CSV table of C-alpha atoms and ligand atoms in Angstrom, one decimal:
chain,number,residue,atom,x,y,z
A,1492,UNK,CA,0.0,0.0,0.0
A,1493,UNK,CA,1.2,3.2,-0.8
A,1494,UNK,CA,2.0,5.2,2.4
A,1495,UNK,CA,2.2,9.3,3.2
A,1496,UNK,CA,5.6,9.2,3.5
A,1497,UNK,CA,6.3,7.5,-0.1
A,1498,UNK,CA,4.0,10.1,-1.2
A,1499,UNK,CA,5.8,12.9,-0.1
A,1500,UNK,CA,9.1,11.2,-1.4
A,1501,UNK,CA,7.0,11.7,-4.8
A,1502,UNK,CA,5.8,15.5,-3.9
A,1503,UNK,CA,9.5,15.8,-3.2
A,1504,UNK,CA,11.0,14.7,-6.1
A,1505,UNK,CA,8.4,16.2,-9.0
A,1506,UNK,CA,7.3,19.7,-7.1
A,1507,UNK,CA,8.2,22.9,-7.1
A,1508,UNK,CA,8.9,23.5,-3.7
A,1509,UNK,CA,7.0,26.9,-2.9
A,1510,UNK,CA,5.1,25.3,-0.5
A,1511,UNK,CA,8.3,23.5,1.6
A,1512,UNK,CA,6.7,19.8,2.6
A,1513,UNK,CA,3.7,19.6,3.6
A,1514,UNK,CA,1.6,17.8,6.5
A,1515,UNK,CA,0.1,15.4,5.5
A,1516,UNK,CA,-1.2,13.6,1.9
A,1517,UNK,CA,-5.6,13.7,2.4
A,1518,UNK,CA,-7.3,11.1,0.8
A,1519,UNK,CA,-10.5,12.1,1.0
A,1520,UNK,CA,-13.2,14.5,3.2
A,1521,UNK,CA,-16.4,14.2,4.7
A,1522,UNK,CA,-18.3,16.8,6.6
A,1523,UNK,CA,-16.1,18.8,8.7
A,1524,UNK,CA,-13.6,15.8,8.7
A,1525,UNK,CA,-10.6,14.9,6.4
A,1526,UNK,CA,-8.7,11.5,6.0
A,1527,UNK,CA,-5.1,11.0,5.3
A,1528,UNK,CA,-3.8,8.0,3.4
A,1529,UNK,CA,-2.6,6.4,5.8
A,1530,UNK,CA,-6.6,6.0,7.2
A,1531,UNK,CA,-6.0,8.5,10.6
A,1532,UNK,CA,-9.1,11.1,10.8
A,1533,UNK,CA,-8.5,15.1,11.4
A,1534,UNK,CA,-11.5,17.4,12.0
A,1535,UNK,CA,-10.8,20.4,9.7
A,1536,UNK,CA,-10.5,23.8,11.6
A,1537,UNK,CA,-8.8,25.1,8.3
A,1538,UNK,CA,-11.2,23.9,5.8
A,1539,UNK,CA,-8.2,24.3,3.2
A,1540,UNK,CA,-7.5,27.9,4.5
A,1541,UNK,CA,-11.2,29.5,4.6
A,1542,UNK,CA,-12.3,27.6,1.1
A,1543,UNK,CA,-14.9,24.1,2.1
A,1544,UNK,CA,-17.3,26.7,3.0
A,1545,UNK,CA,-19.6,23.7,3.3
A,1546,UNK,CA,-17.0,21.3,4.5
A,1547,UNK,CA,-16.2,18.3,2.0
A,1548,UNK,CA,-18.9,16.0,0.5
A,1549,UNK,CA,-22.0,18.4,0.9
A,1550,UNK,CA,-25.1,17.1,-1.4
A,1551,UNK,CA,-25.9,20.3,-2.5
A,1552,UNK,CA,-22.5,21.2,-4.2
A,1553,UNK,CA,-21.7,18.0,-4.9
A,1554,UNK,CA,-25.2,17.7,-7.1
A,1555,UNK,CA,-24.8,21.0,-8.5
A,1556,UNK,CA,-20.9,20.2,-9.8
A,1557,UNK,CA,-22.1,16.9,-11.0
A,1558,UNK,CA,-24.9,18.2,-12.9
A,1559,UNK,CA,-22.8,21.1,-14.1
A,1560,UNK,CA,-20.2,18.7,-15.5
A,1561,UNK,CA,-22.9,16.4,-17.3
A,1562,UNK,CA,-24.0,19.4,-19.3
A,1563,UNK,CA,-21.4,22.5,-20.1
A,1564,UNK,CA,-17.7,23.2,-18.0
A,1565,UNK,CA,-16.9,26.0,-20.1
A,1566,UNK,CA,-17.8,27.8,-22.8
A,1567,UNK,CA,-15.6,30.6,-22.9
A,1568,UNK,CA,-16.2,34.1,-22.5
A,1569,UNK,CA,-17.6,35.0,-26.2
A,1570,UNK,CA,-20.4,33.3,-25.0
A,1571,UNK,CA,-22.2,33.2,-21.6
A,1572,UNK,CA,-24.2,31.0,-19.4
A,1573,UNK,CA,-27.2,30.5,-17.1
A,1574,UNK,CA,-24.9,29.9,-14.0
A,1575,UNK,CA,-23.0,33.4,-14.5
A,1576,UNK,CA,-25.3,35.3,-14.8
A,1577,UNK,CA,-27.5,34.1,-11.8
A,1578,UNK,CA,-24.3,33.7,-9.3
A,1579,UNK,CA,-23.8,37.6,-10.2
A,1580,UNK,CA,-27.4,38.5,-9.9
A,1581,UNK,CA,-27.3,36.8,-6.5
A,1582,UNK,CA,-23.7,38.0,-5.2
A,1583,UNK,CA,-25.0,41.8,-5.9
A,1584,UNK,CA,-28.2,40.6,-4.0
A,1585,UNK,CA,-26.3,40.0,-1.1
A,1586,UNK,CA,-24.1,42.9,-1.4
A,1587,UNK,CA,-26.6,44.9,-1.4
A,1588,UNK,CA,-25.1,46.8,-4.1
A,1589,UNK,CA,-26.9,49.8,-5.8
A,1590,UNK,CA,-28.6,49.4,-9.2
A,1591,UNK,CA,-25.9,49.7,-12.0
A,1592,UNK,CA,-23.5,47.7,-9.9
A,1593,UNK,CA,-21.6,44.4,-11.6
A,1594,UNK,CA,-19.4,41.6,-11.1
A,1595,UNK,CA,-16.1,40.3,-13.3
A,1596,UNK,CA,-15.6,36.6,-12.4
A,1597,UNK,CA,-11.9,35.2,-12.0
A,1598,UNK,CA,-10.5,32.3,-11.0
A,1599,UNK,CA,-8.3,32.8,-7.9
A,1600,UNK,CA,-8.0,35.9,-4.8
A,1601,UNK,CA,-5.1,37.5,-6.6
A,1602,UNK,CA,-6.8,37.3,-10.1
A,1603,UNK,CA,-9.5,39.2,-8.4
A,1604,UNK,CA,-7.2,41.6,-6.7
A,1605,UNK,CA,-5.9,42.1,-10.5
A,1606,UNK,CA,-9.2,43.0,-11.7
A,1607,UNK,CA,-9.5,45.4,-8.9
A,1608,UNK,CA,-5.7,47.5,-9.3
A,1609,UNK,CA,-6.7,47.7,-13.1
A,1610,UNK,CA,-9.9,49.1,-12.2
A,1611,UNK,CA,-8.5,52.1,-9.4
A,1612,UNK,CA,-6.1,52.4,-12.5
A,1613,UNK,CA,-9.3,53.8,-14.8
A,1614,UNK,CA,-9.4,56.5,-12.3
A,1615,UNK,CA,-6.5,58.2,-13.9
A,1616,UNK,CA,-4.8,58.0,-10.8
A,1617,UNK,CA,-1.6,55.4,-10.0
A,1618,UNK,CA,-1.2,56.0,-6.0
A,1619,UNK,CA,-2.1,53.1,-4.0
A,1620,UNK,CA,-2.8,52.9,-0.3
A,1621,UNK,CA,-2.3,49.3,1.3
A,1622,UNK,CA,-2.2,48.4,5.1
A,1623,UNK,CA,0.7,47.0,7.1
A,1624,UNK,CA,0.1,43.4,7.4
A,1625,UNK,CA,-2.3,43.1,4.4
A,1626,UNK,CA,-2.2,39.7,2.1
A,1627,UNK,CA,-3.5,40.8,-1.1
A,1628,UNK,CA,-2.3,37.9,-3.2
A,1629,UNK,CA,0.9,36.7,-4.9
A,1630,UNK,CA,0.9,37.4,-8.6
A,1631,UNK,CA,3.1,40.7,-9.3
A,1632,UNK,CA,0.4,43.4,-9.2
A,1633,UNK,CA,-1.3,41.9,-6.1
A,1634,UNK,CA,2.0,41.0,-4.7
A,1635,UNK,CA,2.8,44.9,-4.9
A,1636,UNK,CA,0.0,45.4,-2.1
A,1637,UNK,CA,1.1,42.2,0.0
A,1638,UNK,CA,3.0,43.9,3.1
A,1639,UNK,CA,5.3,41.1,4.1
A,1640,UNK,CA,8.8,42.2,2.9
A,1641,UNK,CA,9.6,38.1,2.1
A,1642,UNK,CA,7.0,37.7,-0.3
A,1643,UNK,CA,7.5,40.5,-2.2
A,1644,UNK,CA,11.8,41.7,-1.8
A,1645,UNK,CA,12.7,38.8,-4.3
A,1646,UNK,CA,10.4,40.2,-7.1
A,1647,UNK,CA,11.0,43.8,-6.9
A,1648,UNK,CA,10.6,46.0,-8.4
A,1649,UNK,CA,6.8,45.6,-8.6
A,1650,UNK,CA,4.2,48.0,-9.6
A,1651,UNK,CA,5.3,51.5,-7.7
A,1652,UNK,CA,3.5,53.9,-5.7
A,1653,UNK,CA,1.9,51.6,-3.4
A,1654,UNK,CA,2.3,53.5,-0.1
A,1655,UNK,CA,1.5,51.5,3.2
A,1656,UNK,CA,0.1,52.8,6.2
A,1657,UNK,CA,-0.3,50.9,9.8
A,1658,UNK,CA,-3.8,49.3,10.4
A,1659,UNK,CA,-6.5,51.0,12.6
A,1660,UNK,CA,-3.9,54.5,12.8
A,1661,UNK,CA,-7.0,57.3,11.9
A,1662,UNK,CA,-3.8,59.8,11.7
A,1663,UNK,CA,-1.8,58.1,9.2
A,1664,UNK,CA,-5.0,57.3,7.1
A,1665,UNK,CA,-5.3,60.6,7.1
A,1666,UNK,CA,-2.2,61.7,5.9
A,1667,UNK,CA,-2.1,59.1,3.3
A,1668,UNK,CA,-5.2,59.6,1.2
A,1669,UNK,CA,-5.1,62.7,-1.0
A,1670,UNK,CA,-6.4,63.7,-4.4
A,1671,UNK,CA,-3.2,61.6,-6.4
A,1672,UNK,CA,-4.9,58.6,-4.5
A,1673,UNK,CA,-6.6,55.6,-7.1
A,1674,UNK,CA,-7.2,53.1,-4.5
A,1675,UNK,CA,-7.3,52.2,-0.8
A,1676,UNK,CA,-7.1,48.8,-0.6
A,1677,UNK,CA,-8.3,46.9,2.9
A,1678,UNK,CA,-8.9,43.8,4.5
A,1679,UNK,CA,-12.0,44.5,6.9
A,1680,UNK,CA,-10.1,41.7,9.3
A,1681,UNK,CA,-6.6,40.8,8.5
A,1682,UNK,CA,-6.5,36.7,7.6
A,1683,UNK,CA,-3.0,36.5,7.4
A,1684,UNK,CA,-1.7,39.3,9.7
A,1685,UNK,CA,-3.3,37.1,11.8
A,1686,UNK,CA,-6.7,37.6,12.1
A,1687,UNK,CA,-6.8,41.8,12.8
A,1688,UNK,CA,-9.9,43.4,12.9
A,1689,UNK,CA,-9.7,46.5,11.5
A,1690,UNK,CA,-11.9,49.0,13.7
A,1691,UNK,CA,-16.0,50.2,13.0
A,1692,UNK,CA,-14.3,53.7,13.2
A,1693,UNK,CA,-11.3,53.2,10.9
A,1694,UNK,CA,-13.5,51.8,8.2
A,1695,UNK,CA,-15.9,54.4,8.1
A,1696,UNK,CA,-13.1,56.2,8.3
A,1697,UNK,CA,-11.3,54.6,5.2
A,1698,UNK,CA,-15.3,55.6,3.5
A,1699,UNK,CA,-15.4,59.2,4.4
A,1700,UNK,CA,-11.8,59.9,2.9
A,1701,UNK,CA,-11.8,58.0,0.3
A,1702,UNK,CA,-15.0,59.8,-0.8
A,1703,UNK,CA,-13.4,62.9,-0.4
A,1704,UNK,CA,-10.6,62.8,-2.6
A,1705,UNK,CA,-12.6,60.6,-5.5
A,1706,UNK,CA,-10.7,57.7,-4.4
A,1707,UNK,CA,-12.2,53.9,-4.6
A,1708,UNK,CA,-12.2,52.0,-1.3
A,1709,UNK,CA,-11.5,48.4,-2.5
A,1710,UNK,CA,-12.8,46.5,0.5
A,1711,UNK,CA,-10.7,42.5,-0.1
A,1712,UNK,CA,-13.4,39.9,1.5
A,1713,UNK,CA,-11.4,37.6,-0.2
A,1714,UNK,CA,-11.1,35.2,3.3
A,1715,UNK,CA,-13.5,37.5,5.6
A,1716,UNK,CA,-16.4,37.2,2.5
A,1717,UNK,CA,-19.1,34.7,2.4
A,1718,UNK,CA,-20.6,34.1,5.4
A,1719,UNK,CA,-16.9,33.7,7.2
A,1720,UNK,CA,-17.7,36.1,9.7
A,1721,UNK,CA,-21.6,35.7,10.5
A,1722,UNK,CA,-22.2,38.6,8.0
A,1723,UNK,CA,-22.5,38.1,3.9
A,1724,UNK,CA,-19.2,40.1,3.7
A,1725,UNK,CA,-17.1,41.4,6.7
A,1726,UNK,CA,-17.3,45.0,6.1
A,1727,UNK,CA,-21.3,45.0,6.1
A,1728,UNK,CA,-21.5,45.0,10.2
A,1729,UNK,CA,-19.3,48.2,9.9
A,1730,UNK,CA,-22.3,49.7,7.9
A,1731,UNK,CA,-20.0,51.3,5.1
A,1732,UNK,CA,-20.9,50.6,1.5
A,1733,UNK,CA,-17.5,50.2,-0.6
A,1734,UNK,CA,-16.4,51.2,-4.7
A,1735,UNK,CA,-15.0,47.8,-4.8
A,1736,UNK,CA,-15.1,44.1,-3.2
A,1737,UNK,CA,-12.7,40.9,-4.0
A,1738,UNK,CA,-13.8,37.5,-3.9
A,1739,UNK,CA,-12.7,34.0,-4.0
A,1740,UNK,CA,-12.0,31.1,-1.2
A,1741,UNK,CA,-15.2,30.1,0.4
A,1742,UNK,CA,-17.2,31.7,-2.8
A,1743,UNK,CA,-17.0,28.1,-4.8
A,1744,UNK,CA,-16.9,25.8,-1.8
A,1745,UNK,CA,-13.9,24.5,-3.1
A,1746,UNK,CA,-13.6,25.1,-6.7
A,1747,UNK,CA,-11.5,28.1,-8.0
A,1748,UNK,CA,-13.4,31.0,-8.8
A,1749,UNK,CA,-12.7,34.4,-7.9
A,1750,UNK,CA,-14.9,37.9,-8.2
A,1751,UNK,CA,-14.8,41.7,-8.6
A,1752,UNK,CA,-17.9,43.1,-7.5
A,1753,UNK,CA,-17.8,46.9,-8.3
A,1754,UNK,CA,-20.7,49.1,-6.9
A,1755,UNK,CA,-23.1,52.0,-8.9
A,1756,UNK,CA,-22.9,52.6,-12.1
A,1757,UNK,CA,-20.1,55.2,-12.2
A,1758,UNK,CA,-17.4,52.3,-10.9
A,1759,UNK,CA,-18.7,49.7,-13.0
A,1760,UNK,CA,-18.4,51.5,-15.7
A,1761,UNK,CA,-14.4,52.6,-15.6
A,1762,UNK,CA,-14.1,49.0,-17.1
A,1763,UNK,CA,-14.9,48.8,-20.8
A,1764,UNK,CA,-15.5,46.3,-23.1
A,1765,UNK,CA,-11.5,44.9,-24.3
A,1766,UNK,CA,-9.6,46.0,-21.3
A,1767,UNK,CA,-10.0,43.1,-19.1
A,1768,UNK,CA,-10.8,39.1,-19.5
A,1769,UNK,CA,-9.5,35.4,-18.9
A,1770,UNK,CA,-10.6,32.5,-20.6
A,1771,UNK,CA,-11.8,30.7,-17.6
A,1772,UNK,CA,-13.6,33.3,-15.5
A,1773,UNK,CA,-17.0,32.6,-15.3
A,1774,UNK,CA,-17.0,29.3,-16.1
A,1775,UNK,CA,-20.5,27.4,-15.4
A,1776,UNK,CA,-18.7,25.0,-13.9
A,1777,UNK,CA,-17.6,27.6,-10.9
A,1778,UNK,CA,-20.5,29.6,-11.0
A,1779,UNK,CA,-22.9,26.4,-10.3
A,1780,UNK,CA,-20.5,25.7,-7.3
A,1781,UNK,CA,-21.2,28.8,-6.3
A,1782,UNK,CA,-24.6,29.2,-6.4
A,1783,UNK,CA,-25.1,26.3,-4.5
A,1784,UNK,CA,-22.9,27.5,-1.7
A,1785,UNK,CA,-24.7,30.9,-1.5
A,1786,UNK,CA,-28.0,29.3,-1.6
A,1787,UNK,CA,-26.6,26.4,1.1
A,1788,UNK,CA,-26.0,29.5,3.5
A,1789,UNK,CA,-29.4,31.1,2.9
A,1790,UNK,CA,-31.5,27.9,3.2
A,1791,UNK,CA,-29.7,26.7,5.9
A,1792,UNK,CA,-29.7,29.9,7.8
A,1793,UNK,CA,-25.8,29.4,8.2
A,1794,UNK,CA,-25.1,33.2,8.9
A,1795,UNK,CA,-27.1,32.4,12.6
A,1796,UNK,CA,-25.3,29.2,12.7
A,1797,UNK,CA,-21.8,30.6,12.0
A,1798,UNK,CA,-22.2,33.7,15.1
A,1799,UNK,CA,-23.4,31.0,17.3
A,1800,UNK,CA,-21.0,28.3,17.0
A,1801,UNK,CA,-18.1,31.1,16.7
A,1802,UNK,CA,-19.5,32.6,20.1
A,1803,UNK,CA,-17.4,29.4,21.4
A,1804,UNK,CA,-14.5,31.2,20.8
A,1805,UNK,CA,-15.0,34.7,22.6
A,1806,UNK,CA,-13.2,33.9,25.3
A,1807,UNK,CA,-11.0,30.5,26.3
A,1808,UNK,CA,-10.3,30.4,29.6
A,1809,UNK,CA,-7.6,27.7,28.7
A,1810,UNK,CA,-3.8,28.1,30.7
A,1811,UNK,CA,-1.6,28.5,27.5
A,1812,UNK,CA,-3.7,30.8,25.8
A,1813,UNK,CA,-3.8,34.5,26.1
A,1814,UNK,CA,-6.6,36.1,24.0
A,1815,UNK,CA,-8.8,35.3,20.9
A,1816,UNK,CA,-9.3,37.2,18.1
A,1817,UNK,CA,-11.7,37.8,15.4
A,1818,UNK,CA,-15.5,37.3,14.5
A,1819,UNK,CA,-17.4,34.3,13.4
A,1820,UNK,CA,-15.7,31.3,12.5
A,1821,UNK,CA,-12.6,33.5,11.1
A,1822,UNK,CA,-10.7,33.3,14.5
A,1823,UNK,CA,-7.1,33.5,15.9
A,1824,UNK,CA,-5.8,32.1,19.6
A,1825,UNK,CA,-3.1,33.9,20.4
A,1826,UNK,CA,-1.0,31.8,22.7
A,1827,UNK,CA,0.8,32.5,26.0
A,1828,UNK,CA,4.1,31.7,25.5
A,1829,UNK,CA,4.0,28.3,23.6
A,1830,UNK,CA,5.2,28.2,19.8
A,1831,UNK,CA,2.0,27.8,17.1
A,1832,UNK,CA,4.1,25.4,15.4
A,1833,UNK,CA,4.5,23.5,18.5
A,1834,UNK,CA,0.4,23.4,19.0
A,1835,UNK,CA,-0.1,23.1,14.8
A,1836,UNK,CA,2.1,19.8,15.6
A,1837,UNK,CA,0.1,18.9,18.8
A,1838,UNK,CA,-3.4,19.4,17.1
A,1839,UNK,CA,-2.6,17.3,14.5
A,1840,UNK,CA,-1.4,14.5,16.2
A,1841,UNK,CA,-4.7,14.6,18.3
A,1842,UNK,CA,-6.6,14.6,15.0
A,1843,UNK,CA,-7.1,18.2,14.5
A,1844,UNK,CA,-6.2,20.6,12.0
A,1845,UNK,CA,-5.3,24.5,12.7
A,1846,UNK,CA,-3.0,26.6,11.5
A,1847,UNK,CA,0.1,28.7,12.6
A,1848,UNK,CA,-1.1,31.9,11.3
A,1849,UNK,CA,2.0,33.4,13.3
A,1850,UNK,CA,4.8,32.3,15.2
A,1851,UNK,CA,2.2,33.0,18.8
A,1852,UNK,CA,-0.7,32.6,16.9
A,1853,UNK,CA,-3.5,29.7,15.7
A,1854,UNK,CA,-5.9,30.4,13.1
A,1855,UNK,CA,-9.5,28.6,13.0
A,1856,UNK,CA,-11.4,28.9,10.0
A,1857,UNK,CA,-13.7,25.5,9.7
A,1858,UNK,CA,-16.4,25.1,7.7
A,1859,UNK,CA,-19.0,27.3,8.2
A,1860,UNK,CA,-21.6,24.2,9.0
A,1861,UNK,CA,-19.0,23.5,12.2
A,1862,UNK,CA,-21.4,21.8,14.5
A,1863,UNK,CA,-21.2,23.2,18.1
A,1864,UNK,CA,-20.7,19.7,19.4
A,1865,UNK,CA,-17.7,19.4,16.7
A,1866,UNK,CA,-15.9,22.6,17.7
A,1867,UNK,CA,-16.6,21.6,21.6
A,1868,UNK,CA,-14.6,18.4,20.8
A,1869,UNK,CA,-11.4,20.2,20.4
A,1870,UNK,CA,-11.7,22.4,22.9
A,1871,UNK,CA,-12.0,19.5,25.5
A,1872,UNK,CA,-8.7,18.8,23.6
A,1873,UNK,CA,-7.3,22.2,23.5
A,1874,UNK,CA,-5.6,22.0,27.1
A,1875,UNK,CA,-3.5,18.1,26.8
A,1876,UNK,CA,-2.6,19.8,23.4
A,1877,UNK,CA,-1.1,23.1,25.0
A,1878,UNK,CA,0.5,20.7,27.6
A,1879,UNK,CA,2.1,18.5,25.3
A,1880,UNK,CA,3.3,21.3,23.0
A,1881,UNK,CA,4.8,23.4,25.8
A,1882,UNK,CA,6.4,20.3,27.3
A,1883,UNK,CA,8.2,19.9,23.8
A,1884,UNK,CA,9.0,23.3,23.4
A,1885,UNK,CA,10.6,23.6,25.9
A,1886,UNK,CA,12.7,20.3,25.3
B,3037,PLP,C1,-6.0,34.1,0.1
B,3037,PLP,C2,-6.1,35.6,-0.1
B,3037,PLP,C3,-5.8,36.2,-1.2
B,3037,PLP,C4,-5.2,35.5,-2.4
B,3037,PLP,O1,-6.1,34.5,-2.9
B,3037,PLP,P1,-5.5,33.4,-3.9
B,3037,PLP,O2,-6.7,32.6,-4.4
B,3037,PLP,O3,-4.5,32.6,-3.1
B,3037,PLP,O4,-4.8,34.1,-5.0
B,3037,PLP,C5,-5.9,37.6,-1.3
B,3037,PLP,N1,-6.4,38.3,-0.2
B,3037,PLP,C6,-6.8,37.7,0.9
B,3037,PLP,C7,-7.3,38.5,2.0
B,3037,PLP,C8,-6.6,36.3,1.1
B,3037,PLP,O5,-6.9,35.7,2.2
């Protein structure tokens, strides 16, 4: 029988190695629970990093792929389809995006953060304003807004005038925006900073200058989006109604898609017919997955679900762990001393995945249809696994 371990002698041997070596080889998935192929059973706290919106296996997506795949997987973007057009119709519904207002399917975050820099780039204007500790994606004009000097030193120069300001500083906003300003770009929480919530204030903020100078906020929901944090999108419970949102992860459930949904007419229409495309964006094939994920959360009520099972996490009162962070089920646990790898390590020996977000810092991020009972499982487990983990930290 073929075993992990000969596996990742494969992976080794016929992979780039961007990724260095990863956990585990998973088999299969069902629910809110993976399988390696070696047979040992993980419940998924990652849920392949904020993407199984509806875990792995659900009937509705799994129906609406297969029946997708029986009748059309693309047809390119000369011609449309059924599934596009009712996936945007129903993304700007839940948007609640003023008449006039559109969507540009992609296939990935940073293809959709593409879409977005071209569009603040129709304003005539070439200034960009970023946050400290944003992740806007890896491909060279999203890379340009990605904050974290490793990602982006080896592939400078990128695109210029991207200036970066610190997160949830009203002064340096301030400062920042001005009439030479295309673009603010913002996470409404920070996925990969490690789950940073930027303020109620500081977004309204971000609205109120940007509006000023004829700027575009470019709110990225890109992780925080589709029902991640007990809201449609993030920046909703802050009230503020952005230019511009990005899309992907949970939007197909688990198949690639990505989105640009730009709001009123005037924004929609800096992008004209020959300046933008890709061959695969809007494929029916995504846009079914889609659908059936946003209609999943709305039949099941899984916004409710999502705020009720991510109450759990307000507050641990757990030795090893200092605070929690976040909203929903887009948390951190920010740890007291113990390394994150050392409790990613720990978890996953217990059957659990998480993820070392930073080096103090989990991230959770399960499915959204985490049941309550699941999510108390591991945090029965969460204090051997801190013991264990400090013991061999500290080794
Ligand atoms: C993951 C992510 C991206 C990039 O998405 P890809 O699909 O990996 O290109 C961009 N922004 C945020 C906030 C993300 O979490």
């Amino acid at each position: 029988m073929t075993t992990g371990s000969d596996l990742l002698g494969r992976y080794a041997g016929a992979m780039v190695q961007v990724f260095g070596t990863p956990q585990l080889v998973l088999a299969s998935g069902d629910g809110c629970w993976v399988t390696d192929v070696d047979g040992k059973r993980y419940l998924d706290l990652l849920s392949g990093i904020a993407v199984n919106a509806l875990g792995h296996g659900h009937p509705a997506l799994v129906q609406a792929v297969a029946k997708q795949a029986e009748s059309a997987i693309h047809v390119s973007n000369f011609f449309t389809s059924e599934p596009a057009i009712a996936l945007a119709e129903r993304l700007l519904a839940v948007s609640a995006a003023p008449g006039g207002s559109g969507v540009f399917f992609a296939n990935s975050g940073t293809e959709a953060t593409e879409a977005a820099i071209k569009l603040s780039r129709r304003t005539g204007r070439t200034r960009i304003i970023a946050l400290e500790g944003s992740f806007h994606g890896r491909s060279t004009g999203a890379l340009a807004l990605t904050h974290k000097a490793a990602y982006r030193e080896p592939f400078e120069p990128l695109i210029p005038e991207v200036v970066f300001v610190p997160p949830n500083d009203a002064g340096a906003l301030r400062d920042a925006v001005d009439d030479a300003t295309a673009a603010l770009f913002l996470e409404p929480l920070q996925g990969e900073a490690g789950v940073r919530e930027l303020s109620t204030e500081y977004l309204r903020l971000a609205r109120e200058l940007t509006t000023g100078c004829g700027a575009l906020l470019v709110v990225d929901e890109i992780q925080t989006g589709i029902g991640r944090t007990g809201d449609w999108f993030a920046h909703q419970a802050s009230g503020i109604v952005p230019d511009a949102m990005t899309l992907a992860k949970g939007l197909g459930g688990g198949v690639p898609i990505g989105a640009l949904v730009t709001f009123g007419p005037e924004v929609t229409a800096l992008l004209t017919a020959g300046q933008h495309g890709t061959t695969f964006g809007g494929n029916p094939l995504a846009c079914a997955a889609g659908l059936a994920v946003l209609e999943t959360i709305e039949r099941d009520g899984l916004l409710e679900h999502v705020r009720q099972v991510g109450a759990l996490l307000d507050h641990l009162d757990v030795e090893g762990v200092a605070g929690t962070r976040g909203r929903g089920l887009l948390r951190a646990v920010e740890l007291d001393g113990i390394p994150s790898a050392a409790v990613m390590a720990a978890a996953r020996e217990a059957g659990f995945i998480v993820n070392a977000v930073t080096p103090t810092a989990l991230r959770l991020a399960p499915p959204l249809v985490l049941s309550e009972e699941e999510l108390r499982g591991f945090l029965d487990a969460l204090p051997a696994i801190l013991a264990v983990a400090r013991e061999r930290a500290a080794e």
